[in-house]
Amino acid sequence: MQVVKKYTEPELVQLLKQRSQNAYSYLYDNYSGALYAVIVNVVADNELANDVLQEVFIKIWKQIETYDESKGKLFTWMLNIARNASIDTLRSKSFNNNRQNKELTENDYSAAGVEQTVVDKIGLRKIVHQLKEEYRVLIELSYFQGFTQDEISRMIDVPLGTVKTRMRTALIQLRQIIS
Amino acid sequence: MDVKEYIESGVIESYVLGLANIQEAAELQQLCKQYPEIQQAVTAFENSLEKTSVNNSLTPPSFVKENIFAALKDEFTEEKQATVIPFTPKRNWLQYTVAASVILLVISAGLNVYYFNKFNEANNNYLAILNEKISLNAKVEGTQAKMLDLYNSMQLMSDPSVVKVAMPGVKGRENNYTTVFWDSKTKDVYLLANKLSAAPAGKQYQLWALVDGKPVDAGLIADCNGLCHLKNIPKAQAFAITLENEGGSPSPHIDQMFVLGAVKLG
C-alpha cells in the first residue's frame, strides 16, 4: 500500500495535538493497516483484532499529548501501543479461557512453532520468518508474545547468556532484512 | 566508548521494538544526545520498520474506522458545534464517585460534630468530678491536720509537767473563760480559748504574763486550732488577756482586761 504523504510528521503531530479530525483521519488511513497487521500477528484472531485496533486508535487519540518526539518517531510510538495492547489482550484472553500460565506458555510456544497459520504470512511476522529457526523463535516469543529473556531462557531451556547473544544476532539480522 | 560496537549490539533494535528494559532505554536516549551516529542509527531503523510495516499492512474492516470516529465525534475541534460535555461512562463514574464522596463527607462531618459534643460532655463531667475529688481531698487533709493538732493538744494537756492555769472572766466579763497550759520544762505557753467573745474588727486579744507585778507580752492570740502556741515565759505568777488594737500593744490597757488567772504551782 503506497501512501501519498500529505503532512510532514511534525505537522501531523501538531495537528493531532490540536484535535484535528482531518489529521486523525489521515493518520488512520495511513497507519491502521500496518498496526492492524501487527495486532493480528499477536492476537491471531480477526474479531479480537478489530476490537484491539479500535482500542489502539482511541488510545492514540487520548494519549497524543504524551507523545515525545525526542524519544522516537510517531509510528514507533503507535506500534508500541498496538503491540502492548495486543499482548495484554492475548494474556487476558488466555486468562478468560481459564488456561493455566504453564499451559498457556506451552500452547503459545507450539503456536510459534513450525506449523503456523495465516498469521505468519502477513505483517512483520512474515519478515521474521525469514530468520533462521533459533533466532526466529526468540523474536516470536519476545516481540509477538511479550515474554522476557528470563522467561524465554526457561521456556526453551537455553542459558540466559545464550538467549541474550542469540537475541542480539536475531535483531541485527532483522534490521538487515528490513533495511 | 565504541559507537560502532554499540550500534551493532542490538540495543537500538530492542529499544525501537519496545523490548529494551528501562535502564537500557534511558541509556540509549542519553547516548542519542551525545552521539549523532547513534541517533541516526535509531532513526534509520525506525524508518525501515515503518516502511516495512506499512508495506506489509493488512487493511482492517471499514466499520472499525466508523466505530472509532463515532466514539470520538464530540472530541474533534473541526466540528464547529457547541461544545457538549460528553456523558461518557467514565465521567458518569467520576460523578458518582464525587457524589458518594460528598455524601460520605457530610455524614463524616455530622458524626464529627456529634462525637465532639459527646466528647465535650464527657470531658466536662470528668472535670467536675476531678474538681470535687480535689476539694474533698483538701477537706480530708484539713481535717487530718486539725485532728493531729487536737491530738497533740490533748497530749500536752495531759502531760504532768504542764501547769494548767484557769483564767475566769473578770467582773463584768464573767462569760469569758480561758486556760493557759504552761510547760514547766520548756517554759512554752499554750492558750486554750474556752470561751472568749469574738474580737471586734481592728482589735486583737493579747496574753500577758505578770512577772513580779509587771506585765510581760506573752503573745497575740490569732485563730488557733485547739491550743495557741504562744511565747516562751520563764517565770510568771499570773496570766491575763486584754483586748488591744490589732498587732498588739507594748503595755496592756488594764480597762480592757477580759480574763485573769493566777499560777498555782502544784
Coordinates of C-alpha atoms in Angstrom, one line a residue:
Chain A
M1 CA 0.0 0.0 0.0
Q2 CA 1.7 3.1 -1.2
V3 CA 1.0 6.2 0.9
V4 CA 0.8 9.6 -0.6
K5 CA 2.2 11.9 2.1
K6 CA 0.1 15.0 2.8
Y7 CA 1.6 16.1 6.1
T8 CA 5.2 16.1 7.4
E9 CA 5.5 14.2 10.7
P10 CA 5.9 17.3 12.9
E11 CA 2.8 18.9 11.2
L12 CA 0.8 15.8 11.7
V13 CA 1.7 15.6 15.4
Q14 CA 0.9 19.2 15.9
L15 CA -2.5 18.9 14.2
L16 CA -3.3 15.8 16.2
K17 CA -2.4 17.6 19.4
Q18 CA -4.8 20.3 18.3
R19 CA -7.5 17.7 17.9
S20 CA -7.8 17.9 14.2
Q21 CA -10.3 15.4 12.7
N22 CA -8.7 15.6 9.2
A23 CA -5.2 14.8 10.6
Y24 CA -6.6 11.9 12.7
S25 CA -8.4 10.6 9.6
Y26 CA -5.2 10.8 7.7
L27 CA -3.3 9.0 10.4
Y28 CA -5.9 6.2 10.4
D29 CA -5.9 5.9 6.6
N30 CA -2.1 5.7 6.5
Y31 CA -1.3 3.6 9.5
S32 CA -4.3 1.5 10.5
G33 CA -3.2 -1.3 8.1
A34 CA 0.3 -1.5 9.5
L35 CA -0.9 -1.5 13.1
Y36 CA -3.8 -4.0 12.3
A37 CA -1.2 -6.4 10.8
V38 CA 0.9 -6.4 14.0
I39 CA -2.3 -6.8 16.1
V40 CA -3.4 -9.8 14.0
N41 CA 0.2 -11.2 14.3
V42 CA -0.1 -11.2 18.1
V43 CA -3.8 -12.0 18.9
A44 CA -4.2 -14.3 15.9
D45 CA -8.0 -13.6 15.8
N46 CA -9.6 -11.2 13.4
E47 CA -12.6 -10.4 15.6
L48 CA -10.4 -9.7 18.5
A49 CA -8.0 -7.7 16.4
N50 CA -10.9 -5.4 15.3
D51 CA -11.5 -4.6 19.0
V52 CA -7.9 -4.1 19.7
L53 CA -7.4 -1.8 16.7
Q54 CA -10.3 0.3 17.9
E55 CA -8.8 0.4 21.4
V56 CA -5.4 1.3 20.0
F57 CA -6.7 4.3 17.9
I58 CA -8.7 5.6 20.9
K59 CA -5.6 5.3 23.0
I60 CA -3.5 7.2 20.4
W61 CA -6.1 9.9 20.4
K62 CA -6.3 10.2 24.1
Q63 CA -2.6 9.9 24.7
I64 CA -1.2 12.0 21.9
E65 CA -0.3 14.7 24.4
T66 CA 2.2 12.3 26.0
Y67 CA 3.9 11.6 22.7
D68 CA 7.5 12.9 22.9
E69 CA 9.3 13.3 19.5
S70 CA 12.7 13.2 21.2
K71 CA 12.1 9.6 22.1
G72 CA 11.2 8.3 18.7
K73 CA 9.1 8.6 15.6
L74 CA 5.3 8.7 15.7
F75 CA 5.0 5.3 14.1
T76 CA 7.3 3.7 16.6
W77 CA 5.2 5.1 19.4
M78 CA 2.0 3.9 17.8
L79 CA 3.5 0.5 17.0
N80 CA 4.4 0.0 20.6
I81 CA 0.9 1.0 21.8
A82 CA -0.5 -1.6 19.3
R83 CA 1.9 -4.3 20.4
N84 CA 1.3 -3.7 24.1
A85 CA -2.5 -3.7 23.7
S86 CA -2.3 -6.9 21.7
I87 CA -0.2 -8.7 24.2
D88 CA -2.5 -7.5 27.0
T89 CA -5.4 -8.8 25.1
L90 CA -3.7 -12.1 24.4
R91 CA -3.0 -12.5 28.1
S92 CA -6.5 -11.7 29.2
K93 CA -8.0 -13.9 26.5
S94 CA -5.9 -16.8 27.8
F95 CA -6.9 -15.9 31.3
N96 CA -10.6 -15.9 30.3
N97 CA -10.2 -19.2 28.7
N98 CA -9.2 -20.5 32.2
R99 CA -5.9 -21.7 31.0
Q100 CA -3.1 -22.0 33.5
N101 CA 0.0 -20.0 32.9
K102 CA 2.1 -23.0 32.2
E103 CA -0.4 -24.4 29.7
L104 CA -0.5 -21.0 28.1
T105 CA 3.2 -21.0 27.7
E106 CA 3.4 -24.4 26.1
N107 CA 0.4 -23.8 23.9
D108 CA 1.7 -20.5 22.6
Y109 CA 5.1 -21.8 22.2
S110 CA 3.8 -24.6 20.0
A111 CA 1.7 -21.9 18.2
A112 CA 5.1 -20.2 17.5
G113 CA 6.4 -23.5 16.1
V114 CA 6.7 -24.8 12.6
E115 CA 3.1 -25.4 11.6
Q116 CA 1.9 -21.8 11.7
T117 CA -1.2 -20.4 10.1
V118 CA -2.0 -17.5 8.0
V119 CA -0.8 -15.2 10.8
D120 CA 2.8 -16.0 9.7
K121 CA 2.1 -14.8 6.2
I122 CA 1.3 -11.2 7.0
G123 CA 3.0 -8.2 8.6
L124 CA 6.2 -8.2 10.5
R125 CA 5.8 -11.8 11.3
K126 CA 6.3 -12.7 7.7
I127 CA 9.6 -10.9 7.8
V128 CA 10.6 -12.6 11.0
H129 CA 10.0 -15.9 9.3
Q130 CA 13.0 -15.3 7.0
L131 CA 15.2 -15.7 10.1
K132 CA 16.9 -19.0 11.0
E133 CA 14.8 -21.0 13.4
E134 CA 16.9 -20.4 16.5
Y135 CA 16.6 -16.6 16.0
R136 CA 13.0 -16.6 14.8
V137 CA 11.8 -18.3 18.0
L138 CA 13.4 -15.6 20.1
I139 CA 11.7 -12.8 18.2
E140 CA 8.4 -14.7 18.2
L141 CA 8.4 -15.2 22.0
S142 CA 9.7 -11.8 22.9
Y143 CA 8.1 -9.5 20.3
F144 CA 4.9 -11.2 19.4
Q145 CA 4.2 -12.9 22.8
G146 CA 5.8 -10.5 25.2
F147 CA 8.0 -12.9 27.2
T148 CA 11.1 -11.6 29.0
Q149 CA 14.5 -13.1 28.1
D150 CA 14.5 -14.7 31.5
E151 CA 11.2 -16.4 30.8
I152 CA 12.3 -17.4 27.3
S153 CA 15.5 -19.0 28.8
R154 CA 13.4 -21.2 31.0
M155 CA 10.8 -22.0 28.3
I156 CA 13.3 -23.2 25.7
D157 CA 15.8 -24.4 28.2
V158 CA 18.7 -22.4 26.9
P159 CA 21.0 -20.4 29.3
L160 CA 20.1 -16.8 29.7
G161 CA 23.6 -15.7 28.3
T162 CA 22.9 -17.7 25.1
V163 CA 19.5 -16.2 24.8
K164 CA 21.0 -12.7 25.0
T165 CA 23.6 -13.4 22.4
R166 CA 21.2 -15.0 20.0
M167 CA 18.7 -12.2 20.5
R168 CA 21.3 -9.7 19.6
T169 CA 22.1 -11.6 16.4
A170 CA 18.4 -12.0 15.7
L171 CA 17.8 -8.3 16.0
I172 CA 20.8 -7.3 13.8
Q173 CA 19.7 -9.8 11.1
L174 CA 16.1 -8.5 11.3
R175 CA 17.5 -5.0 10.7
Q176 CA 19.5 -6.2 7.8
I177 CA 16.4 -7.8 6.3
I178 CA 14.2 -4.7 6.5
S179 CA 16.6 -2.0 5.6
Chain B
M1 CA 33.0 4.5 24.1
D2 CA 32.9 2.4 20.9
V3 CA 30.0 3.9 19.0
K4 CA 30.2 1.3 16.2
E5 CA 30.1 -1.6 18.7
Y6 CA 27.1 0.0 20.5
I7 CA 25.3 0.3 17.2
E8 CA 25.9 -3.4 16.4
S9 CA 24.9 -4.5 19.9
G10 CA 21.2 -4.9 19.1
V11 CA 20.2 -2.4 21.8
I12 CA 18.9 0.1 19.2
E13 CA 16.5 -2.5 17.7
S14 CA 15.5 -3.6 21.2
Y15 CA 14.6 -0.1 22.1
V16 CA 12.7 0.7 18.9
L17 CA 10.7 -2.6 19.1
G18 CA 9.9 -1.9 22.8
L19 CA 11.9 -4.8 24.1
A20 CA 14.6 -2.9 26.0
N21 CA 14.3 -2.5 29.7
I22 CA 14.0 0.9 31.4
Q23 CA 17.7 1.1 32.1
E24 CA 18.8 0.3 28.5
A25 CA 16.2 2.8 27.2
A26 CA 17.3 5.6 29.4
E27 CA 20.9 4.9 28.4
L28 CA 20.1 4.9 24.8
Q29 CA 18.2 8.2 25.0
Q30 CA 21.2 9.7 26.7
L31 CA 23.6 8.4 24.1
C32 CA 21.5 9.7 21.3
K33 CA 22.0 13.2 22.5
Q34 CA 25.8 12.7 22.8
Y35 CA 26.4 10.7 19.6
P36 CA 24.7 11.8 16.4
E37 CA 25.7 8.5 14.8
I38 CA 23.6 6.6 17.3
Q39 CA 20.7 8.9 16.8
Q40 CA 21.0 8.4 13.1
A41 CA 21.1 4.6 13.5
V42 CA 17.9 4.7 15.7
T43 CA 16.1 6.9 13.1
A44 CA 17.3 4.6 10.2
F45 CA 15.9 1.5 12.0
E46 CA 12.6 3.3 12.8
N47 CA 12.2 4.4 9.2
S48 CA 12.9 0.8 7.9
L49 CA 10.5 -0.6 10.5
E50 CA 7.8 1.9 9.5
K51 CA 8.3 1.3 5.7
T52 CA 8.3 -2.5 6.2
S53 CA 5.2 -2.4 8.4
V54 CA 3.3 -0.1 6.0
N55 CA 4.3 -2.3 3.0
N56 CA 3.1 -5.4 4.8
S57 CA 0.0 -4.0 6.2
L58 CA -3.4 -5.6 6.4
T59 CA -6.5 -3.5 5.7
P60 CA -8.9 -3.6 8.7
P61 CA -12.7 -3.8 8.1
S62 CA -14.1 -0.4 7.3
F63 CA -16.6 -0.5 10.3
V64 CA -13.6 -0.2 12.7
K65 CA -12.9 3.3 11.4
E66 CA -16.6 4.2 11.6
N67 CA -16.8 2.9 15.2
I68 CA -13.7 4.9 16.2
F69 CA -14.9 8.1 14.6
A70 CA -18.4 7.7 16.2
A71 CA -16.8 7.2 19.6
L72 CA -14.6 10.3 19.2
K73 CA -17.1 12.5 17.3
D74 CA -17.5 15.0 20.1
E75 CA -13.8 15.5 20.6
F76 CA -12.7 16.8 17.2
T77 CA -12.2 20.6 17.1
E78 CA -13.1 21.0 13.4
E79 CA -16.8 20.4 14.1
K80 CA -17.9 23.9 14.9
Q81 CA -20.8 22.8 17.0
A82 CA -21.3 23.9 20.6
T83 CA -19.0 22.0 22.9
V84 CA -21.0 19.4 24.7
I85 CA -19.6 17.7 27.7
P86 CA -19.9 14.0 26.7
F87 CA -21.7 12.0 29.3
T88 CA -19.3 9.0 28.9
P89 CA -19.3 6.2 31.4
K90 CA -16.0 7.4 32.7
R91 CA -17.5 10.8 33.6
N92 CA -20.5 9.1 35.0
W93 CA -18.3 7.0 37.2
L94 CA -16.5 10.1 38.3
Q95 CA -19.7 11.9 39.1
Y96 CA -21.0 9.0 41.2
T97 CA -17.6 8.9 43.0
V98 CA -17.8 12.7 43.7
A99 CA -21.4 12.4 44.8
A100 CA -20.6 9.5 47.1
S101 CA -17.6 11.3 48.4
V102 CA -19.7 14.4 49.2
I103 CA -22.3 12.3 51.0
L104 CA -19.6 10.5 53.0
L105 CA -18.0 13.8 53.8
V106 CA -21.4 15.2 55.1
I107 CA -22.0 12.1 57.2
S108 CA -18.5 12.2 58.5
A109 CA -18.8 15.9 59.3
G110 CA -22.1 15.2 61.1
L111 CA -20.6 12.4 63.1
N112 CA -17.6 14.7 63.9
V113 CA -20.0 17.3 65.5
Y114 CA -22.0 14.6 67.3
Y115 CA -18.9 12.9 68.8
F116 CA -17.3 16.2 69.5
N117 CA -20.3 17.2 71.6
K118 CA -20.3 13.8 73.3
F119 CA -16.7 14.2 74.0
N120 CA -17.2 17.7 75.4
E121 CA -20.0 16.5 77.7
A122 CA -17.9 13.6 78.9
N123 CA -14.9 15.8 79.4
N124 CA -16.9 18.4 81.4
N125 CA -18.3 15.6 83.6
Y126 CA -14.9 14.3 84.2
L127 CA -13.5 17.8 85.1
A128 CA -16.4 18.3 87.5
I129 CA -15.7 15.0 89.2
L130 CA -12.0 15.8 89.3
N131 CA -12.7 19.1 91.0
E132 CA -14.9 17.5 93.5
K133 CA -12.2 15.0 94.3
I134 CA -9.6 17.7 94.7
S135 CA -11.7 19.7 97.1
L136 CA -12.7 16.5 99.1
N137 CA -9.0 15.6 99.4
A138 CA -8.2 19.1 100.6
K139 CA -11.0 18.8 103.2
V140 CA -9.7 15.5 104.3
E141 CA -6.2 16.8 104.6
G142 CA -7.5 19.8 106.6
T143 CA -9.5 17.6 108.9
Q144 CA -6.5 15.3 109.4
A145 CA -4.3 18.3 110.3
K146 CA -6.9 19.6 112.7
M147 CA -7.2 16.1 114.3
L148 CA -3.4 15.9 114.6
D149 CA -3.4 19.4 116.3
L150 CA -6.1 18.3 118.7
Y151 CA -4.3 15.1 119.4
N152 CA -1.1 17.0 120.2
S153 CA -3.1 19.4 122.4
M154 CA -4.6 16.5 124.2
Q155 CA -1.2 15.0 124.8
L156 CA 0.1 18.3 126.1
M157 CA -2.9 19.0 128.4
S158 CA -2.5 15.6 130.0
D159 CA 1.3 15.9 130.4
P160 CA 2.0 16.0 134.2
S161 CA 4.8 18.6 133.7
V162 CA 2.4 21.1 132.2
V163 CA 0.8 23.5 134.6
K164 CA -2.8 24.4 134.0
V165 CA -3.8 28.0 134.8
A166 CA -7.6 28.6 134.8
M167 CA -8.5 32.1 133.8
P168 CA -12.0 33.1 134.5
G169 CA -13.6 36.3 133.3
V170 CA -13.1 39.5 135.3
K171 CA -16.0 41.5 136.7
G172 CA -18.5 42.4 134.1
R173 CA -16.9 39.9 131.6
E174 CA -17.7 36.7 133.6
N175 CA -18.9 34.9 130.5
N176 CA -15.3 34.6 129.3
Y177 CA -13.1 31.8 130.2
T178 CA -9.7 30.7 129.0
T179 CA -6.9 28.3 130.2
V180 CA -3.2 28.6 129.9
F181 CA -1.0 25.5 129.7
W182 CA 2.5 26.3 130.7
D183 CA 5.1 23.7 130.1
S184 CA 7.3 23.8 133.2
K185 CA 10.2 22.2 131.3
T186 CA 10.3 24.2 128.1
K187 CA 8.6 27.2 129.6
D188 CA 6.4 27.5 126.4
V189 CA 3.0 28.9 126.9
Y190 CA -0.2 27.5 125.3
L191 CA -3.6 29.1 125.4
L192 CA -7.0 27.4 125.1
A193 CA -9.7 30.0 124.4
N194 CA -12.6 28.0 126.0
K195 CA -15.0 31.0 125.8
L196 CA -13.8 34.3 124.5
S197 CA -16.1 36.9 122.8
A198 CA -15.1 37.4 119.2
A199 CA -12.6 40.3 118.8
P200 CA -14.2 43.3 117.0
A201 CA -12.7 44.4 113.7
G202 CA -9.3 46.1 114.2
K203 CA -8.9 44.6 117.6
Q204 CA -6.9 41.5 118.8
Y205 CA -6.5 39.7 122.2
Q206 CA -3.1 39.7 123.8
L207 CA -1.8 37.5 126.5
W208 CA 0.3 38.9 129.3
A209 CA 2.4 37.2 131.9
L210 CA 2.6 39.0 135.2
V211 CA 6.2 38.7 136.3
D212 CA 6.9 40.2 139.7
G213 CA 4.0 42.6 139.3
K214 CA 5.0 43.7 135.8
P215 CA 3.1 42.7 132.7
V216 CA 5.2 40.9 130.0
D217 CA 3.9 40.3 126.5
A218 CA 3.2 36.6 126.1
G219 CA 1.9 36.7 122.5
L220 CA -1.0 37.7 120.3
I221 CA -4.0 35.4 120.0
A222 CA -4.9 34.6 116.4
D223 CA -7.3 32.0 115.1
C224 CA -5.9 28.8 116.6
N225 CA -6.9 25.2 116.1
G226 CA -7.2 24.0 119.6
L227 CA -4.2 25.3 121.6
C228 CA -2.5 28.5 120.6
H229 CA 1.3 28.1 120.9
L230 CA 2.4 31.5 122.3
K231 CA 5.7 32.8 123.7
N232 CA 8.3 31.3 126.0
I233 CA 7.8 32.7 129.5
P234 CA 10.5 31.6 132.0
K235 CA 8.7 33.0 135.1
A236 CA 5.2 34.2 135.9
Q237 CA 2.9 34.5 138.8
A238 CA -0.3 35.1 136.8
F239 CA -1.6 35.4 133.2
A240 CA -4.2 37.9 131.8
I241 CA -5.7 38.7 128.5
T242 CA -6.6 42.2 127.2
L243 CA -8.2 43.4 124.0
E244 CA -5.7 45.6 122.2
N245 CA -5.5 47.2 118.8
E246 CA -4.6 44.7 116.0
G247 CA -0.9 43.9 116.2
G248 CA -0.8 44.2 119.9
S249 CA 0.5 46.9 122.4
P250 CA 3.8 47.3 124.3
S251 CA 1.8 47.5 127.6
P252 CA -1.7 46.4 128.4
H253 CA -4.8 48.5 128.8
I254 CA -6.0 47.3 132.1
D255 CA -9.6 48.5 131.5
Q256 CA -9.6 46.1 128.5
M257 CA -8.8 43.1 130.6
F258 CA -11.1 40.1 129.9
V259 CA -9.7 37.2 131.9
L260 CA -7.1 36.7 134.6
G261 CA -5.7 33.7 136.4
A262 CA -3.0 33.1 139.0
V263 CA -0.4 30.3 138.6
K264 CA -0.9 27.7 141.2
L265 CA 2.2 25.7 141.3
G266 CA 1.5 22.2 142.4

